[in-house]
Amino acid sequence: MGKVRVNFFCVSMDGFGAGPDQSLQQPLGIGGESLHEWAFGTRTFQKMLFGKEGGSTGIDDDFLVRSFDNLGAWIMGRNMFGPIRGRWPDEEWQGWWGPNPPYHSPVFVLTNHSRAPLDMEGGTTFHFVTDGIHAALERARAAANGKDIRVLGGASTIRQYLQARLIDEMHLVVVPKLLGQGEPLFTGVDLVKLGYSVTQQVTSETVLHVIVTKN
C-alpha cells in the first residue's frame, strides 16, 4: 500500500497556507501567491506547469522532483479546485489549470455538492466526493493501484487528514514571509500528541524544507 503524502505545502512564518479572500483574481488569497515565488524559477515548475525548458536546479528543485515521484492519485479540497462556493451553478468551471492539468491521474475533490466526474486532457479526471475524507481516501487508494496518494490541500483539508492520523509524511516549505491573516495550517492540531515528528530539515537559499513523519 502506498503512502499518503503532503508535498511542498507552503506556509508563511506566521503559519498561514494561503491568504484571505480567495477569488478568481486571487486563487491563493491575498498575498498567497508570494508563498510560491521560490518555486517559479525551478526546472520542475517551468516544465510541469508552464511547459517550458530550462529553470534552476538544486535543493528546491530536488524537493519538487520528489513530490511528483510514485504518485497514483491526488486529493484536494473544494476551495483548491476553484473559487465557487455552495451548489455548482453549472459545470462550466473546470479548475485553475487549463485543459491539461498537471496531475495526469485521478484527483478526488472533497465537496458537499455532487457533480459528475470531469475528464481532462493528459489523463486527469476530477472526481467529486461528497461523503468525507475517509471515502475520498478509500477511492484514491483503489485508483492509485499501490502507488502513493498526495493530499494537495488546502490547509483545512490537510488538517482533517492530520487529525485522523491519515498522513504518513508531510513536506512543508517554510517561507520567510508574513501574511498576517488567511488560512492557518495547524490551528487545533497537536502534532506531537498525534505522533508526528520532524525527520529532516534542509535550508536552501530561499526557504526551509521540513519533513514531518508519522511515528
CSV table of C-alpha atoms in Angstrom, one decimal:
chain,number,residue,atom,x,y,z
A,1,MET,CA,0.0,0.0,0.0
A,2,GLY,CA,1.4,3.4,-0.9
A,3,LYS,CA,1.9,6.3,1.4
A,4,VAL,CA,-0.4,9.2,2.0
A,5,ARG,CA,1.7,12.3,1.4
A,6,VAL,CA,1.7,16.1,1.5
A,7,ASN,CA,4.4,17.7,-0.7
A,8,PHE,CA,5.7,21.2,-0.9
A,9,PHE,CA,2.8,22.7,1.0
A,10,CYS,CA,4.0,26.3,1.6
A,11,VAL,CA,3.4,28.1,4.9
A,12,SER,CA,4.3,31.6,6.0
A,13,MET,CA,6.3,32.4,9.1
A,14,ASP,CA,3.1,33.1,10.9
A,15,GLY,CA,1.6,29.8,9.9
A,16,PHE,CA,-0.8,30.5,7.0
A,17,GLY,CA,-1.0,28.3,4.0
A,18,ALA,CA,-3.0,30.8,1.9
A,19,GLY,CA,-4.1,34.4,2.2
A,20,PRO,CA,-7.6,35.7,2.9
A,21,ASP,CA,-10.4,36.4,0.4
A,22,GLN,CA,-9.8,33.8,-2.4
A,23,SER,CA,-11.2,34.9,-5.7
A,24,LEU,CA,-10.9,34.3,-9.4
A,25,GLN,CA,-8.2,37.0,-9.5
A,26,GLN,CA,-6.5,35.7,-6.3
A,27,PRO,CA,-6.5,31.9,-6.4
A,28,LEU,CA,-4.4,31.6,-3.2
A,29,GLY,CA,-6.0,34.6,-1.4
A,30,ILE,CA,-4.5,38.0,-1.0
A,31,GLY,CA,-0.7,37.6,-0.7
A,32,GLY,CA,-0.9,33.8,-1.0
A,33,GLU,CA,1.0,33.7,-4.3
A,34,SER,CA,4.1,35.1,-2.7
A,35,LEU,CA,4.4,31.8,-0.7
A,36,HIS,CA,5.2,30.1,-4.0
A,37,GLU,CA,7.6,32.6,-5.6
A,38,TRP,CA,10.6,30.4,-4.6
A,39,ALA,CA,9.4,27.6,-6.9
A,40,PHE,CA,8.5,29.6,-10.0
A,41,GLY,CA,12.1,29.6,-11.5
A,42,THR,CA,12.8,25.9,-10.9
A,43,ARG,CA,13.2,23.5,-13.7
A,44,THR,CA,10.4,21.3,-12.5
A,45,PHE,CA,7.9,24.1,-12.1
A,46,GLN,CA,8.8,25.5,-15.5
A,47,LYS,CA,8.2,22.2,-17.2
A,48,MET,CA,5.2,20.8,-15.2
A,49,LEU,CA,3.1,24.0,-15.1
A,50,PHE,CA,4.4,26.2,-17.9
A,51,GLY,CA,5.6,23.6,-20.4
A,52,LYS,CA,8.9,25.3,-20.8
A,53,GLU,CA,12.5,24.0,-20.8
A,54,GLY,CA,15.3,25.4,-18.5
A,55,GLY,CA,15.0,26.7,-15.0
A,56,SER,CA,17.1,26.3,-11.9
A,57,THR,CA,18.3,23.1,-10.2
A,58,GLY,CA,19.5,22.4,-6.7
A,59,ILE,CA,17.8,21.9,-3.3
A,60,ASP,CA,14.4,23.4,-4.2
A,61,ASP,CA,14.1,21.6,-7.5
A,62,ASP,CA,15.2,18.3,-5.9
A,63,PHE,CA,12.3,18.5,-3.5
A,64,LEU,CA,9.9,19.4,-6.3
A,65,VAL,CA,11.1,16.4,-8.3
A,66,ARG,CA,10.5,14.1,-5.3
A,67,SER,CA,7.0,15.5,-4.9
A,68,PHE,CA,5.8,14.0,-8.2
A,69,ASP,CA,7.5,10.6,-7.7
A,70,ASN,CA,5.4,7.4,-7.5
A,71,LEU,CA,2.0,9.1,-7.4
A,72,GLY,CA,-1.2,7.3,-8.3
A,73,ALA,CA,-3.9,9.7,-7.1
A,74,TRP,CA,-4.5,13.1,-5.5
A,75,ILE,CA,-6.9,14.6,-3.0
A,76,MET,CA,-7.8,18.2,-2.8
A,77,GLY,CA,-10.4,20.4,-1.1
A,78,ARG,CA,-13.3,22.2,-2.9
A,79,ASN,CA,-11.7,25.6,-2.4
A,80,MET,CA,-8.4,24.4,-4.1
A,81,PHE,CA,-10.4,23.3,-7.1
A,82,GLY,CA,-11.9,26.7,-7.6
A,83,PRO,CA,-13.5,29.9,-6.0
A,84,ILE,CA,-17.1,28.8,-6.4
A,85,ARG,CA,-19.0,28.2,-3.2
A,86,GLY,CA,-22.2,26.3,-2.5
A,87,ARG,CA,-24.1,24.4,-5.1
A,88,TRP,CA,-22.5,24.2,-8.6
A,89,PRO,CA,-24.4,26.7,-10.8
A,90,ASP,CA,-23.3,24.7,-13.8
A,91,GLU,CA,-20.3,22.6,-14.9
A,92,GLU,CA,-18.5,25.4,-16.7
A,93,TRP,CA,-15.7,25.8,-14.1
A,94,GLN,CA,-13.0,23.2,-14.8
A,95,GLY,CA,-10.3,24.3,-12.4
A,96,TRP,CA,-7.4,26.8,-12.5
A,97,TRP,CA,-5.1,24.8,-14.7
A,98,GLY,CA,-6.5,24.9,-18.2
A,99,PRO,CA,-7.4,21.9,-20.4
A,100,ASN,CA,-4.3,19.8,-19.4
A,101,PRO,CA,-3.9,20.0,-15.6
A,102,PRO,CA,-0.5,18.8,-14.2
A,103,TYR,CA,-1.9,15.8,-12.3
A,104,HIS,CA,-2.2,13.2,-15.1
A,105,SER,CA,-4.1,10.7,-12.8
A,106,PRO,CA,-7.3,10.7,-10.8
A,107,VAL,CA,-8.0,13.7,-8.5
A,108,PHE,CA,-10.6,13.4,-5.7
A,109,VAL,CA,-12.2,16.7,-4.8
A,110,LEU,CA,-13.9,17.0,-1.3
A,111,THR,CA,-17.2,18.8,-1.6
A,112,ASN,CA,-20.7,19.0,-0.1
A,113,HIS,CA,-22.3,19.2,-3.5
A,114,SER,CA,-22.3,16.4,-6.1
A,115,ARG,CA,-21.1,16.8,-9.6
A,116,ALA,CA,-20.3,14.4,-12.5
A,117,PRO,CA,-16.7,13.4,-13.0
A,118,LEU,CA,-14.7,15.7,-15.1
A,119,ASP,CA,-12.3,14.2,-17.7
A,120,MET,CA,-9.4,16.5,-18.8
A,121,GLU,CA,-6.5,16.1,-21.2
A,122,GLY,CA,-3.4,14.2,-20.1
A,123,GLY,CA,-5.1,11.6,-18.0
A,124,THR,CA,-6.5,13.8,-15.3
A,125,THR,CA,-10.1,13.1,-14.1
A,126,PHE,CA,-11.6,15.1,-11.3
A,127,HIS,CA,-14.0,13.0,-9.1
A,128,PHE,CA,-16.2,15.0,-6.7
A,129,VAL,CA,-16.6,13.2,-3.3
A,130,THR,CA,-19.5,14.2,-1.0
A,131,ASP,CA,-19.1,11.6,1.8
A,132,GLY,CA,-16.0,12.8,3.5
A,133,ILE,CA,-12.2,12.4,3.9
A,134,HIS,CA,-12.3,8.6,4.5
A,135,ALA,CA,-14.4,7.9,1.5
A,136,ALA,CA,-12.1,10.1,-0.7
A,137,LEU,CA,-9.0,8.2,0.6
A,138,GLU,CA,-10.6,4.8,0.0
A,139,ARG,CA,-11.4,5.8,-3.6
A,140,ALA,CA,-8.0,7.3,-4.1
A,141,ARG,CA,-6.3,4.1,-2.8
A,142,ALA,CA,-8.3,2.0,-5.2
A,143,ALA,CA,-7.3,4.3,-8.1
A,144,ALA,CA,-3.7,4.6,-7.1
A,145,ASN,CA,-3.1,0.8,-7.5
A,146,GLY,CA,-0.4,0.6,-4.9
A,147,LYS,CA,1.2,4.0,-5.6
A,148,ASP,CA,1.3,7.0,-3.2
A,149,ILE,CA,-1.6,9.4,-2.7
A,150,ARG,CA,-0.9,13.1,-2.4
A,151,VAL,CA,-3.1,15.4,-0.4
A,152,LEU,CA,-2.7,18.7,-2.1
A,153,GLY,CA,-4.6,21.0,0.3
A,154,GLY,CA,-5.8,23.5,1.2
A,155,ALA,CA,-5.0,24.0,4.8
A,156,SER,CA,-8.4,22.7,6.1
A,157,THR,CA,-8.1,19.5,4.1
A,158,ILE,CA,-4.6,18.8,5.4
A,159,ARG,CA,-5.8,19.5,9.0
A,160,GLN,CA,-8.6,17.0,8.7
A,161,TYR,CA,-6.3,14.3,7.4
A,162,LEU,CA,-3.7,15.0,10.1
A,163,GLN,CA,-6.3,14.9,12.9
A,164,ALA,CA,-7.3,11.5,11.6
A,165,ARG,CA,-3.6,10.4,11.5
A,166,LEU,CA,-4.0,9.5,7.8
A,167,ILE,CA,-1.0,11.5,6.6
A,168,ASP,CA,2.2,9.3,6.6
A,169,GLU,CA,4.6,12.0,5.5
A,170,MET,CA,4.4,15.8,5.1
A,171,HIS,CA,6.8,18.1,3.3
A,172,LEU,CA,6.4,21.7,4.4
A,173,VAL,CA,8.1,24.7,2.9
A,174,VAL,CA,8.5,27.4,5.4
A,175,VAL,CA,8.7,30.7,3.5
A,176,PRO,CA,10.2,33.8,5.2
A,177,LYS,CA,7.1,36.0,4.6
A,178,LEU,CA,4.3,37.2,6.9
A,179,LEU,CA,0.7,37.1,5.7
A,180,GLY,CA,-0.9,38.4,8.9
A,181,GLN,CA,-4.2,36.6,8.1
A,182,GLY,CA,-5.5,33.8,5.9
A,183,GLU,CA,-5.9,30.0,6.1
A,184,PRO,CA,-3.9,28.7,9.2
A,185,LEU,CA,-2.5,25.2,8.8
A,186,PHE,CA,-2.1,23.9,12.4
A,187,THR,CA,-5.0,25.5,14.3
A,188,GLY,CA,-6.3,22.8,16.7
A,189,VAL,CA,-3.7,20.3,15.6
A,190,ASP,CA,-1.3,18.8,18.2
A,191,LEU,CA,1.3,17.1,16.0
A,192,VAL,CA,3.2,15.7,19.0
A,193,LYS,CA,0.1,14.1,20.5
A,194,LEU,CA,-0.9,12.7,17.2
A,195,GLY,CA,2.5,11.0,16.9
A,196,TYR,CA,4.3,13.1,14.3
A,197,SER,CA,7.9,14.3,14.4
A,198,VAL,CA,10.4,16.2,12.3
A,199,THR,CA,12.7,13.8,10.5
A,200,GLN,CA,14.5,16.1,8.1
A,201,GLN,CA,15.2,19.8,7.6
A,202,VAL,CA,17.1,21.4,4.7
A,203,THR,CA,17.6,25.1,4.1
A,204,SER,CA,18.0,26.4,0.6
A,205,GLU,CA,18.8,30.0,-0.4
A,206,THR,CA,15.2,30.9,-0.3
A,207,VAL,CA,13.2,28.6,2.1
A,208,LEU,CA,13.3,25.9,4.7
A,209,HIS,CA,12.2,22.4,3.7
A,210,VAL,CA,10.9,20.4,6.6
A,211,ILE,CA,9.8,16.7,6.5
A,212,VAL,CA,7.3,15.6,9.2
A,213,THR,CA,6.7,11.9,9.6
A,214,LYS,CA,4.1,9.8,11.4
A,215,ASN,CA,5.8,7.7,14.1
